[in-house]
mmCIF file of C-alpha atoms in Angstrom:
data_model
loop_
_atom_site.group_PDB
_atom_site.id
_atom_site.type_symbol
_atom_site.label_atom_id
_atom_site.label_comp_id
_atom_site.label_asym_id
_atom_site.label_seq_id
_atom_site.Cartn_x
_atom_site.Cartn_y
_atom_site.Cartn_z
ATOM 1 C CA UNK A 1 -9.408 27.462 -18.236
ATOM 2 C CA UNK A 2 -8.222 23.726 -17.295
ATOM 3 C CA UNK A 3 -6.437 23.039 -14.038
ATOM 4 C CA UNK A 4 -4.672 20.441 -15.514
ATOM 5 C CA UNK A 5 -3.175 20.826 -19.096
ATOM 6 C CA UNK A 6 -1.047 18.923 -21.624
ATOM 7 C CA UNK A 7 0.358 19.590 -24.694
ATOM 8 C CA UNK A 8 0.916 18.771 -26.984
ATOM 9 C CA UNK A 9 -2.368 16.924 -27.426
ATOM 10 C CA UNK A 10 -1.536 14.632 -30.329
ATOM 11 C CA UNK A 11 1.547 13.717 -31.561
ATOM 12 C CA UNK A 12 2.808 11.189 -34.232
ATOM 13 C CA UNK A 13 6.632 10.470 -34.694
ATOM 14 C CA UNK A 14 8.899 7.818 -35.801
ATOM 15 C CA UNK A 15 10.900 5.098 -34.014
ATOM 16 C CA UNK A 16 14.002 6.289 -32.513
ATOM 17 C CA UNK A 17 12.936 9.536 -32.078
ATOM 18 C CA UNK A 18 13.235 12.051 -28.731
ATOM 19 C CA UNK A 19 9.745 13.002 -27.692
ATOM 20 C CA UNK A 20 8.605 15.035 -24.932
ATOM 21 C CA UNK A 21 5.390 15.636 -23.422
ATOM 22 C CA UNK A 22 4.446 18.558 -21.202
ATOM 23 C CA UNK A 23 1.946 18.858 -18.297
ATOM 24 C CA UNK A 24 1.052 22.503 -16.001
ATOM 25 C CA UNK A 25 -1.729 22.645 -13.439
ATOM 26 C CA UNK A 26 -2.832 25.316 -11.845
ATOM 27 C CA UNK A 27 -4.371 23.836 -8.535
ATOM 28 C CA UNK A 28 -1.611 24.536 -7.094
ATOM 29 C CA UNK A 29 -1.073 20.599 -5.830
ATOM 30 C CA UNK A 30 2.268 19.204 -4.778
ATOM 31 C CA UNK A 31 1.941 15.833 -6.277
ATOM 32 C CA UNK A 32 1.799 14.804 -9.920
ATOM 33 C CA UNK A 33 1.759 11.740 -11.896
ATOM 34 C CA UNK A 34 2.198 10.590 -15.390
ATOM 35 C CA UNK A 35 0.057 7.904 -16.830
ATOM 36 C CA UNK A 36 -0.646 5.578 -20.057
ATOM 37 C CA UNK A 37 -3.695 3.951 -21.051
ATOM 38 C CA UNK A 38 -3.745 1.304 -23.475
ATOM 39 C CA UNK A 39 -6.992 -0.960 -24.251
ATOM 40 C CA UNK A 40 -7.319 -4.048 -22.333
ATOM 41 C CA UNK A 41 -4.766 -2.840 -19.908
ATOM 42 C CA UNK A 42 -6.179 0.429 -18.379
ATOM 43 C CA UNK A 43 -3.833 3.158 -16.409
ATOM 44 C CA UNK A 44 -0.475 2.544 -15.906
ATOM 45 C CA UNK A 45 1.561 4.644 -13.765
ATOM 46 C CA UNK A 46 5.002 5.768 -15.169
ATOM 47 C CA UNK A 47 6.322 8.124 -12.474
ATOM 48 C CA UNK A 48 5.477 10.335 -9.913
ATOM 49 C CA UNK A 49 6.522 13.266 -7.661
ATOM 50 C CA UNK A 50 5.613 14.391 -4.853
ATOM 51 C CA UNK A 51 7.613 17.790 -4.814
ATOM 52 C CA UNK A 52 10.316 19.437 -6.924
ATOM 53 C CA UNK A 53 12.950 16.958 -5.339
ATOM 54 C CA UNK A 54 11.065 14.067 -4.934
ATOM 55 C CA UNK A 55 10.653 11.565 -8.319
ATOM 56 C CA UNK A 56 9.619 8.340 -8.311
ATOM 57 C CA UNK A 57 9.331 5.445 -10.679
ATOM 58 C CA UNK A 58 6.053 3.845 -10.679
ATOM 59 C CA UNK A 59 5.301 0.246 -12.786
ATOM 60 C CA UNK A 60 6.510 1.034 -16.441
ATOM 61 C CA UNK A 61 8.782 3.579 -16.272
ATOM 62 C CA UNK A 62 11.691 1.718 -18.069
ATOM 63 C CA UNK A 63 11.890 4.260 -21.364
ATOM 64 C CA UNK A 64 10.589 7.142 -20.294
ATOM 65 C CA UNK A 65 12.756 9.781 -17.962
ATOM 66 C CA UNK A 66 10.541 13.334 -16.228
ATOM 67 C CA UNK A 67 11.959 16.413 -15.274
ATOM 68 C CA UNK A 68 9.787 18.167 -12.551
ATOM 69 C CA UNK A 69 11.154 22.144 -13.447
ATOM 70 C CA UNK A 70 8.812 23.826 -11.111
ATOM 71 C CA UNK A 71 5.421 22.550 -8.825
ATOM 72 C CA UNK A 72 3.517 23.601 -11.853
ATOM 73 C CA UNK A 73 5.122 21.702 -14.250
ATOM 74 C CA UNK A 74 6.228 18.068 -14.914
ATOM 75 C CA UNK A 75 7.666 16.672 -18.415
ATOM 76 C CA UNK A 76 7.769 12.833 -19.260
ATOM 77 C CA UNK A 77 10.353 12.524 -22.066
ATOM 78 C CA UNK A 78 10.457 9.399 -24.327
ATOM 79 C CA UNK A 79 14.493 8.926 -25.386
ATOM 80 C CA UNK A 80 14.397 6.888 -28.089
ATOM 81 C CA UNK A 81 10.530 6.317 -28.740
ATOM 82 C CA UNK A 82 9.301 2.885 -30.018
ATOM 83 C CA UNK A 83 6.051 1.578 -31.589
ATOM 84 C CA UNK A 84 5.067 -0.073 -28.227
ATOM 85 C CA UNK A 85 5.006 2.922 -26.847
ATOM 86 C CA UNK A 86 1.909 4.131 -28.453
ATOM 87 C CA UNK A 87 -1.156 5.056 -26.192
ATOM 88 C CA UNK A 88 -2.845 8.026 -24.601
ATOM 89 C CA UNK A 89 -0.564 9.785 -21.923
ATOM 90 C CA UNK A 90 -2.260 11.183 -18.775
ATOM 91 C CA UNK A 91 -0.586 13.653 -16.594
ATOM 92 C CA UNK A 92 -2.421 14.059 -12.831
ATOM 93 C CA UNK A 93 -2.685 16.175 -9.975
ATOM 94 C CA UNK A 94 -3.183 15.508 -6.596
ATOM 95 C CA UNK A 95 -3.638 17.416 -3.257
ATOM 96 C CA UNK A 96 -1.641 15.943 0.399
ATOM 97 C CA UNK A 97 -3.633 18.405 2.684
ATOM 98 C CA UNK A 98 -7.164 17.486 0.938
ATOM 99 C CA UNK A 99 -7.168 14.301 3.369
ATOM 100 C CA UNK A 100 -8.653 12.352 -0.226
ATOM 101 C CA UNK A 101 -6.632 10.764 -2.527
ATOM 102 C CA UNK A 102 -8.573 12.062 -5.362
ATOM 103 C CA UNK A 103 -6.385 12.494 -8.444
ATOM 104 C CA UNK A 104 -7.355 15.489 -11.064
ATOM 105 C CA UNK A 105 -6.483 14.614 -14.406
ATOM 106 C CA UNK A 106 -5.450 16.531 -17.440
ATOM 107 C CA UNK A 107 -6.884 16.283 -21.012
ATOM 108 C CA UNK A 108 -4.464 13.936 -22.533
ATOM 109 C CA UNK A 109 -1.692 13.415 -24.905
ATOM 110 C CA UNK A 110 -2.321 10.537 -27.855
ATOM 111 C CA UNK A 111 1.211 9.700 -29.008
ATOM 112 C CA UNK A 112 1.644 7.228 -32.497
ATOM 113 C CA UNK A 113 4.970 6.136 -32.770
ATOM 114 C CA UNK A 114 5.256 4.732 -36.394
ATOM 115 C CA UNK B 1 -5.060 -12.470 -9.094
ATOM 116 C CA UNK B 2 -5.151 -8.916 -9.992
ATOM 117 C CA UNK B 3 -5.431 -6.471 -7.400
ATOM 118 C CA UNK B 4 -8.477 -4.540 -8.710
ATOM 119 C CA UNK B 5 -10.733 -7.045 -10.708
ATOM 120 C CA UNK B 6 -13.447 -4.391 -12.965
ATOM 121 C CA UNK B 7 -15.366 -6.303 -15.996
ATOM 122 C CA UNK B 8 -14.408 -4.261 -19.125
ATOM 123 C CA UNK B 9 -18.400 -4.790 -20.681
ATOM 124 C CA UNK B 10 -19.441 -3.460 -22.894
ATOM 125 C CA UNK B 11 -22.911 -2.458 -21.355
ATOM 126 C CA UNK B 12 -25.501 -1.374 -23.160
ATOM 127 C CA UNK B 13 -28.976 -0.023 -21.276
ATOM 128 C CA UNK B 14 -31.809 1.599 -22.162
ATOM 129 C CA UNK B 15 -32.734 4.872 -21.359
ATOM 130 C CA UNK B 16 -33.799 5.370 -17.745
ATOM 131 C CA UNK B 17 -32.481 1.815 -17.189
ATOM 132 C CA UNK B 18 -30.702 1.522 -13.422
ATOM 133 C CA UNK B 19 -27.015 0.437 -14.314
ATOM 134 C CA UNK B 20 -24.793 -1.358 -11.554
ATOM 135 C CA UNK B 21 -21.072 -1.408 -11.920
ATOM 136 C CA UNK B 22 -18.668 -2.883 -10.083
ATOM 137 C CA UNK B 23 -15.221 -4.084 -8.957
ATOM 138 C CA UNK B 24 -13.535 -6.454 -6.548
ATOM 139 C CA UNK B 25 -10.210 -6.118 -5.060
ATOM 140 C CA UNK B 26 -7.883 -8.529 -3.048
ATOM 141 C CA UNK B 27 -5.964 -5.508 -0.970
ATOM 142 C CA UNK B 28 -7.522 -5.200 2.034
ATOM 143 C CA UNK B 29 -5.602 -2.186 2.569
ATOM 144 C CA UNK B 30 -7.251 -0.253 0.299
ATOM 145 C CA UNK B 31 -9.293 2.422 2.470
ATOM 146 C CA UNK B 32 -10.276 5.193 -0.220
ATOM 147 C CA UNK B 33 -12.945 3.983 -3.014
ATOM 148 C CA UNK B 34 -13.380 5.817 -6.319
ATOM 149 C CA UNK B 35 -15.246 6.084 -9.345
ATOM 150 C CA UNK B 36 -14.066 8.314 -12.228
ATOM 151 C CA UNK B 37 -15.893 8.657 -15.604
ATOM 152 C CA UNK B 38 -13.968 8.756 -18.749
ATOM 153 C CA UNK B 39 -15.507 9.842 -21.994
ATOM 154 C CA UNK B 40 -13.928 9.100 -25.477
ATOM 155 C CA UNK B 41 -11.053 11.098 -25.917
ATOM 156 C CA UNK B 42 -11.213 12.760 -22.637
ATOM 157 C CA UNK B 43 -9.269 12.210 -19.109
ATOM 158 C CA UNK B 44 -10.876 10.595 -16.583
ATOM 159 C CA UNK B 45 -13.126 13.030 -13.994
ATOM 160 C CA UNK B 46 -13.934 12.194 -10.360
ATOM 161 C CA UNK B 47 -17.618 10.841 -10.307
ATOM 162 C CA UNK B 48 -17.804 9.496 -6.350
ATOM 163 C CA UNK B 49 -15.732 9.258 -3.616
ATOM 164 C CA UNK B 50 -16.221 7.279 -0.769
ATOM 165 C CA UNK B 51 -13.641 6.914 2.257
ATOM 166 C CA UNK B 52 -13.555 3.408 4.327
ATOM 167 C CA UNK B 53 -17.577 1.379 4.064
ATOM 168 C CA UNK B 54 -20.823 2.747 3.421
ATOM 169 C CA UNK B 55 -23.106 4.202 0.929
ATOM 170 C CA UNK B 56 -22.389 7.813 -0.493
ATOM 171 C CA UNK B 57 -24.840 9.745 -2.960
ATOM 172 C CA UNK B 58 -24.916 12.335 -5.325
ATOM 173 C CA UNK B 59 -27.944 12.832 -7.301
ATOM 174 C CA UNK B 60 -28.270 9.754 -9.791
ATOM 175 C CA UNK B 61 -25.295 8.303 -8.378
ATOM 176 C CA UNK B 62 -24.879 5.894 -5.587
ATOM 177 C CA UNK B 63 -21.486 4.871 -4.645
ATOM 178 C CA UNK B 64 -21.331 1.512 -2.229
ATOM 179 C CA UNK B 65 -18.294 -0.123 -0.982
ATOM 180 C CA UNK B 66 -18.479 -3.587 1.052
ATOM 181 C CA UNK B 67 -15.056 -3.998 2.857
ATOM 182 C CA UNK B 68 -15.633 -7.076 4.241
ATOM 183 C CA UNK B 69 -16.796 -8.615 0.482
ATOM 184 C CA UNK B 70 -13.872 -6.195 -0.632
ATOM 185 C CA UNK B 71 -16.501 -5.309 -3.379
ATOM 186 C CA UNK B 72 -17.563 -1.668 -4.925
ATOM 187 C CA UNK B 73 -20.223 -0.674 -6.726
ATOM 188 C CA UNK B 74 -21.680 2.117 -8.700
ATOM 189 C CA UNK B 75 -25.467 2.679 -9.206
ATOM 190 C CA UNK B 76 -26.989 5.170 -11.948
ATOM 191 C CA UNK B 77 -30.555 5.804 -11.738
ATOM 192 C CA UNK B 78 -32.454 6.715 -14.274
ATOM 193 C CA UNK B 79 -29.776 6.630 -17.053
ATOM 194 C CA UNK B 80 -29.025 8.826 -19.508
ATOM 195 C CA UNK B 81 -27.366 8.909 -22.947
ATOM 196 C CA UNK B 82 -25.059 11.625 -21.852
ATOM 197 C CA UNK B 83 -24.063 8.950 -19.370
ATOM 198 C CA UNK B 84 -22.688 6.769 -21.734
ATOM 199 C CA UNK B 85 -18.577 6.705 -20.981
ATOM 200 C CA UNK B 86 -16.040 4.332 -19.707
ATOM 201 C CA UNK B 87 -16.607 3.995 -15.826
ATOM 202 C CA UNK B 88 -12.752 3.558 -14.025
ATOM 203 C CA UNK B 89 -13.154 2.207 -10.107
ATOM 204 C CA UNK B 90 -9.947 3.336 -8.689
ATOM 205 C CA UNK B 91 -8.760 2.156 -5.139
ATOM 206 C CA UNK B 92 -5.530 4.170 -2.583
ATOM 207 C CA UNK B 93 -4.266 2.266 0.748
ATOM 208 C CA UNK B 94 -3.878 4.759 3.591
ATOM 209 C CA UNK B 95 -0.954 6.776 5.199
ATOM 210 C CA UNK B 96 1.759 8.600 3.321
ATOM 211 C CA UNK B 97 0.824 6.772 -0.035
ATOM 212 C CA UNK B 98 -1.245 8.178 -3.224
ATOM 213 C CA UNK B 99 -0.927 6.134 -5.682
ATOM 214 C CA UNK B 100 -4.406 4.702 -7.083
ATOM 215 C CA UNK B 101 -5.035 1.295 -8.459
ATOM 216 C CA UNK B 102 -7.325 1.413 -11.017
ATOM 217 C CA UNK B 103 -9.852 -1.015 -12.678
ATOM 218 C CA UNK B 104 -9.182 -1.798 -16.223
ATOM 219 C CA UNK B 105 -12.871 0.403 -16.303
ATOM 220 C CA UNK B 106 -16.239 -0.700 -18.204
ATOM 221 C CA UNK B 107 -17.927 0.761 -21.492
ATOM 222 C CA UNK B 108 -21.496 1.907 -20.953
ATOM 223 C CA UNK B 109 -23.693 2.786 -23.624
ATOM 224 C CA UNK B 110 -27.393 4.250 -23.018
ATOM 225 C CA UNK B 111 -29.478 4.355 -25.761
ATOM 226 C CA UNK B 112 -32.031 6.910 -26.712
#
């Protein structure tokens, strides 16, 4: 089974709408991170957490919100999606005590927003 | 200037070709190196790691990083189709923070 997983894994909706995306690991890492990629422009961090009460906001994170319900599990929800926000949606994992910064990332979500 | 500088390609090689990729940063904070390899559709995997200067290998794979150049690179011998994938450099300062900067990652394509 994957350490890191997403659902769902492809997802096409319409302007305006409330979207949410879903990531779960099971390595059992503190820290996890939501991503987009978009061609040209590469990964983009949205947000990040490095424990239950401890969310960030990383370089783009103006439309999306994440809820961190358990170590496991971290949501990024889009509140009123746009077309712009189109792309492939990474969630990753990372380890403090590993002494790396290695990040472990999940299988990905490709969102269309028409 | 961007902080992590990677040539998007595309690359194409040859079969058993040696392929050198590379990136250049302007942080000369950065202390962890990485390389992850991202095929179509797929998340990115960790390929090398390298902490601080020096040479690292792993089979095929030769990771170098040149602080004082602030330059990376990634070596595959012998190439393989199977190794054809977008290669992502990705770069972390030290201390309390995790977050990567990534190169904008290069195409390669090894033909049969």
């Amino acid at each position: 089974d994957a350490d890191v997983t997403q659902t769902p894994r492809n997802r096409i909706t319409k302007t305006g709408k409330r979207i949410m995306l879903e990531c779960s690991q099971t390595k059992g890492h503190d820290r996890m991170y939501w991503y987009r990629q978009d061609p040209g422009l590469g990964l983009r961090l949205i947000y990040y957490s490095f424990d239950v009460k401890d969310i960030n906001k990383g370089e783009i994170s103006d439309g999306y919100s994440v809820s961190r319900q358990a170590q496991a599990k971290f949501s990024l929800s889009l509140e009123s999606a746009i077309p712009n926000q189109t792309a492939l949606y990474f969630c990753a994992t990372s380890d403090p005590l590993a002494g790396t910064r290695t990040q472990y990332f999940g299988p990905g979500t490709r969102l269309t927003v028409l | 200037q961007k902080e992590v500088e990677q040539d998007p390609g595309p690359l194409s090689v040859p079969e058993g070709a040696i392929v050198s990729l590379n990136c250049t940063y302007s942080n000369s904070a950065f202390q962890y190196f990485m390389w992850y390899r991202q095929y179509s559709r797929k998340g990115p995997e960790l390929l090398m790691y390298t902490y601080s200067s020096g040479n690292k290998e792993d089979g095929r794979f030769t990771a170098q990083v040149d602080k004082s150049s602030k330059y990376i690179s990634l070596f595959i011998r012998d190439s393989q189709p199977s190794d054809s994938a977008t290669y992502l450099c990705a770069m972390s300062v030290g201390g309390s923070n995790y977050k990567l900067t990534f190169g904008k990652g290069t195409l390669l394509t090894v033909n049969p």
